[in-house]
Amino acid sequence: MEVTVSPLSLSEVVAALERLYPPHTASSWDRVGLVSGDLDQPVSIVHFAVDPTLAVIEEARAAGADLLITHHPLLLRGVHSVATTSAKGASVTALIQNGIALYAAHTNADVASPGVCDALAGACALVDVEPLEVVDGVGHGRVGTLASPLTLRAFVLQLSTVLPQAVAGIRVAGPADALVSRVAVVGGAGDDFFDAVRASGADVYVTADLRHHPVLEAREEARGGTPYLVDAGHWATESLWLKGARSELLRELGGRGTSLNTHICTLRTDPWDFVIGAATSDNTGGMS
Amino acid sequence: MEVTVSPLSLSEVVAALERLYPPHTASSWDRVGLVSGDLDQPVSIVHFAVDPTLAVIEEARAAGADLLITHHPLLLRGVHSVATTSAKGASVTALIQNGIALYAAHTNADVASPGVCDALAGACALVDVEPLEVVDGVGHGRVGTLASPLTLRAFVLQLSTVLPQAVAGIRVAGPADALVSRVAVVGGAGDDFFDAVRASGADVYVTADLRHHPVLEAREEARGGTPYLVDAGHWATESLWLKGARSELLRELGGRGTSLNTHICTLRTDPWDFVIGAATSDNTGGMS
Amino acid sequence: MEVTVSPLSLSEVVAALERLYPPHTASSWDRVGLVSGDLDQPVSIVHFAVDPTLAVIEEARAAGADLLITHHPLLLRGVHSVATTSAKGASVTALIQNGIALYAAHTNADVASPGVCDALAGACALVDVEPLEVVDGVGHGRVGTLASPLTLRAFVLQLSTVLPQAVAGIRVAGPADALVSRVAVVGGAGDDFFDAVRASGADVYVTADLRHHPVLEAREEARGGTPYLVDAGHWATESLWLKGARSELLRELGGRGTSLNTHICTLRTDPWDFVIGAATSDNTGGMS
Amino acid sequence: MEVTVSPLSLSEVVAALERLYPPHTASSWDRVGLVSGDLDQPVSIVHFAVDPTLAVIEEARAAGADLLITHHPLLLRGVHSVATTSAKGASVTALIQNGIALYAAHTNADVASPGVCDALAGACALVDVEPLEVVDGVGHGRVGTLASPLTLRAFVLQLSTVLPQAVAGIRVAGPADALVSRVAVVGGAGDDFFDAVRASGADVYVTADLRHHPVLEAREEARGGTPYLVDAGHWATESLWLKGARSELLRELGGRGTSLNTHICTLRTDPWDFVIGAATSDNTGGMS
Amino acid sequence: MEVTVSPLSLSEVVAALERLYPPHTASSWDRVGLVSGDLDQPVSIVHFAVDPTLAVIEEARAAGADLLITHHPLLLRGVHSVATTSAKGASVTALIQNGIALYAAHTNADVASPGVCDALAGACALVDVEPLEVVDGVGHGRVGTLASPLTLRAFVLQLSTVLPQAVAGIRVAGPADALVSRVAVVGGAGDDFFDAVRASGADVYVTADLRHHPVLEAREEARGGTPYLVDAGHWATESLWLKGARSELLRELGGRGTSLNTHICTLRTDPWDFVIGAATSDNTGGMS
Amino acid sequence: MEVTVSPLSLSEVVAALERLYPPHTASSWDRVGLVSGDLDQPVSIVHFAVDPTLAVIEEARAAGADLLITHHPLLLRGVHSVATTSAKGASVTALIQNGIALYAAHTNADVASPGVCDALAGACALVDVEPLEVVDGVGHGRVGTLASPLTLRAFVLQLSTVLPQAVAGIRVAGPADALVSRVAVVGGAGDDFFDAVRASGADVYVTADLRHHPVLEAREEARGGTPYLVDAGHWATESLWLKGARSELLRELGGRGTSLNTHICTLRTDPWDFVIGAATSDNTGGMS
């Protein structure tokens, strides 16, 4: 005997997402939530990705997705046109033409538990994990401890086996042979948290998108000591969250979710295509 | 018969530097010029560096320098204390305790001709070089042409042989085999110039300190085409200028400069110490 | 013998519109130009309206339009979502789903000659028309003279026969029997121009969307004298422009425009549906 | 035996007014309280009006008033001159020359209970009235229910019989025959309260001074449904308060008030003098 | 045979004042011009003062003045009330009750030639006087030379014989016996001009209202040398202008001015009433 | 048997100072704390002064001081250079070259109890002293009562015997013979506290650095009555604190402080050197 299940509506999925990632926990400058689509449209195939690029939208379309869930908002800066002359406009147009709803869980997913920072803490194999900083009752970043101390090099090598690979690899500022135990993490660009990292007593800070001046100033302030810095890549550190987000969403939907097909994006949206002249492990040792 | 030459005073050297790098050509937010020292002090040993770190100041001291000329200002943000509890204060204290004057030529050296961007254009082997953008009569960045078109990979490989090596190497966004001919360059962090680069018709843009979102949005806007992007490192792209600055200063001082000893900093002030998991040339080909 | 004409592309029509209404003449806060659509799409049916409401978009769709030209921008304030939960999002979605490009000519059409203010000056039967105020070389508003003086009541009655009818009619502040000759006009909301109106020596100022305090203060400043004020309705004063815009566009396209079908919106987008208790001509006389 | 009562001083009347309309409940941008006069001057004749225009001041003078109480502040924007070259200066000069104190109760009278919004709620015949929005403990606007549902047209017709007549009448956006029951009201310009109105579940919102864009956007957002909008005139909606203010003041003064003579302004300070072409009830039906 | 001269109107006097002290030459933050009065009122007695205090207004009233001309604006900050509860309101009320027009010529009189700074330069016995600084074509302050060098003490003693006496006397920072020749002057508070004074090569700067920190920092910057500083009192340095302003006004009015009576205020509006413990000339010598 | 006491470290002295003058009690715009020096350096001679001028630094150097404690911050505005071309840079350079740590306790010392305002209240011989105003739990200024009423002149004469002498003496606005009893005080520049002074019911307000306009407006507002104003000099009113600060520091250090030598600055850092033409007591009487 067959059982027919009525398909999920977008409004049901959005409600589940907003229970997992309450919009009010997002940063005030952020723009999270539903970007395109109609709450009454049915949802049967969901695609998860870090960035809503044109290629990702095309991948979702080819997969028959009617909902694309991304970490980064498509329209963080407001747009006054959706003409295809701009990439943002072309993306909006492609989403609507193909009936794909887009939903973004950004800084609200960063702070959620489980969320982006928890996924990175897990990739670092941390225990006794707690928020790096609590602001207005919301915990940002994570700090925890390794099961046993590792050299900085060994710690990063371990992390590199878990992170999805981007061509630039993982950059490290600190002595390769120093032992580290306490680790702070912030997925994506984390240069706003240097003060909290110092206050946390972390030996090493894993984040991404670090630039010359903040890193050099932080290293000067540390006088060569801790916290050491690890730039593990914006896309790489955040893409860790996608699988967990899928699991959480399905769990949250309960029996209603059984009709869903889900896909994790297979494209690397780290924008760099290749690297020339990066130090290999061998010559690295000589330089550090 | 002996000839005794009176030593140069700091005021003479500063005057020469300000003819080469007029302070009024610096950006309004910048803070260039003399940071420490007394205009009447004699100058006999001059040290050149990109960053006035504590290690660089120590290197200058060990070399007996009485003047340190850097690209980056030590006190871009104003300080209210020079106690050694902060790295900035410790740097100021070390300079004064060791009688080392510090002089910064920053955005005024970027736009000077010859200057930082010219040095990078030279490293790229460009001909027919002109300013990338002219604002209020001052030319920012450079754009020029390769003697003959190269693949993007060959262009960057050539550049990598000329740039000082930093552990992260050079990151490239674009197809390795695409031919490029017109090249825009901005030493250091150049993400404010994307519009000018697009307007210039450049095939590739060489700069540094690029982050995930601006790069991804620029690549989306380019729909995979030109301009391709090359992040060649903040320190690496700017350190090219040091030798030219020394030559220009000595030339500007003429006979008065014969008493000077000069040194180029031998320390790499790129803050990264090692890299794990960066793609090698071989696996790069497979990924791009 | 048949002649086949290749259809116009959106880019050709946009180019013609931007010759008629150069975007750089728009106010700095304004957002004019292409709002949706692809420059390569063909254009054969063009719809003209004051406001891009959902009903207007539906009217355009029913007419088979592939281009909607409006006076008011749809996205004057930037949007971060085009989900159909908001009216703006529903409008964008309807435009894209139906392949309708949207183009807005707003303050650049106000100042153009011929443009919105010229159309209103024409409806007022003005001669010797000149700009009310010239700022940075751009003429805003218009001021001119009646062929022969009229009473304020007769002037407005004449105007009411030419303006499209909105339920609120035309509000007048001033004595009905006073003679007026010199008339200033600004289509739409014109309360920023009171100083220019006073400087122009106008007897009466025709504009729209006037509120209690600015009107009362202007009347106090005039001590009951000129300039008298006429609020002729935002939609009504601007809808006068639509026919002229069509003519201008067709003229600008020349032979290329022969393939176009054009429609003027038949909907009243003045938002008021009915009025209770407004004074009729008869009781008006008694009150003024 | 005669009883002589010492006349009231201005300070006694001001104290009573500030108990009724505490100045700290006014909006931060507002300027309420005593505008002219001396606290020691005697008060025997009090005039009440919405606007302190030159004609109102003359009416007060002719009535022998020594105190004029208005809703709108004369000097909401600070003045740097009271020369009679400006209308504001002429008003100040007339007040002082004629010994008339001026007192304004504006947003503090809007929020008072009873106050301006209560008077409008009463005119709408609402029951179960409560604040529309509470901010920092102060209730703004009112929302309540009709004793029994009415059509939108019937509701507004009823209101028009209670409101003082202004030439423009009452503008309505919404279907004349729709039934309405829950009504939100804000006297004067109320376009800052659209969000609160939507949150209140009101079927219709009665306020004034509404302009094209906010009304059209609110109607679009409502997709033709509720809340319907009623613009009942700035002066008309606020003049309802005058009689209540008089009663409250006399009640507050108790026996001390028996010496006062009071007058309600008989002038219509709505600035519009006549209307041309407004729809009558009959043609309205056809248009809506 | 008698000749009757029609009395001057306020508008004629204002026109003459605005030719002498064009309002557009005032600083952007300043508020100059007519503060009270009616342009049609006759003017026969004019009172001149630095400050429009209540006592000065009373002096003008007692003198029968119908016009008070002051240097300082009464309403530099805008007022929202002219009730007598504030001193500003009491002043406005007194002016209007007594039919006294008030006119302020402030920074436009500072820069006029002849004007406030010229009067101070004259009191200092300067020759070869030129503007201290020219901004947008308007000359601010003055700088000139003494006929022959004087000691700082002798220079200030000479100045003290010409300035009206205020109880605090003249404060001097600098060595009493140093010779000075080039003198910069700014009437009233001149601490915005320290850079211009240094650039002018002045040996001494005469101005007023100087506070501890600016003076101490200027003395530190001067390392004990020039420019020395003289604080000669705000009221004293500006009151020098009153007689010249009277002469200029009468000259500008020509024959029309013959009907005017004029008075210079006899009140000292320097607010200090007495001084305790100031150094006398004798003990001064010992301290400096 | 000898007892050797280990010298105090700068960090111990700073810790004691921050217990006495908690940095978080300073105003938000202020910059208090350690300005130069190294927390590990020994401290054996401490110098106390109001202002860290070059002469004061030289006095401290000559005294062999290794710590200078001042009331005014050296670098209230951030500096981008410490070259000796500026006085600030010369000061920083002199401090570092001579191994002198500089510590500033400014607005945190003003509000401390005992602190700057208490010292001034003591000099005024006040009893029943309480804060003039409490903001966020911190008491600013002081207000108290004289043991028995004095004439204003007698009160100031008494104060003049206690204050260190500066050449300008003490300026007073008010009638010399009026009796005063309740006195408000704020050391240094106190013109931000006029409202609090009025609210306190003080008969007289003792502060410093008062300028023409605030004083004249305050006197106008007082209509000649209280509060009278006393400008007792910025340096003079604050230098009263130095001895108490020394005592408090030694007390706070307990036995650890026995190794310290301390000095109070003997230089007058009031910048004025002499005064010409100030009223003596005798002629003062005649003027007031």
Coordinates of C-alpha atoms in Angstrom, one line a residue, chain C residues 5 8 250-260:
Chain C
V5 CA 13.6 44.2 -40.1
L8 CA 15.4 45.9 -31.7
L250 CA 10.3 56.7 -31.3
R251 CA 11.8 59.8 -32.8
E252 CA 15.2 58.9 -31.3
L253 CA 15.1 55.4 -32.6
G254 CA 14.2 56.6 -36.1
G255 CA 13.7 53.8 -38.6
R256 CA 14.8 51.3 -36.1
G257 CA 11.7 52.0 -34.1
T258 CA 9.1 51.1 -36.7
S259 CA 9.0 47.5 -35.4
L260 CA 7.9 48.7 -31.9

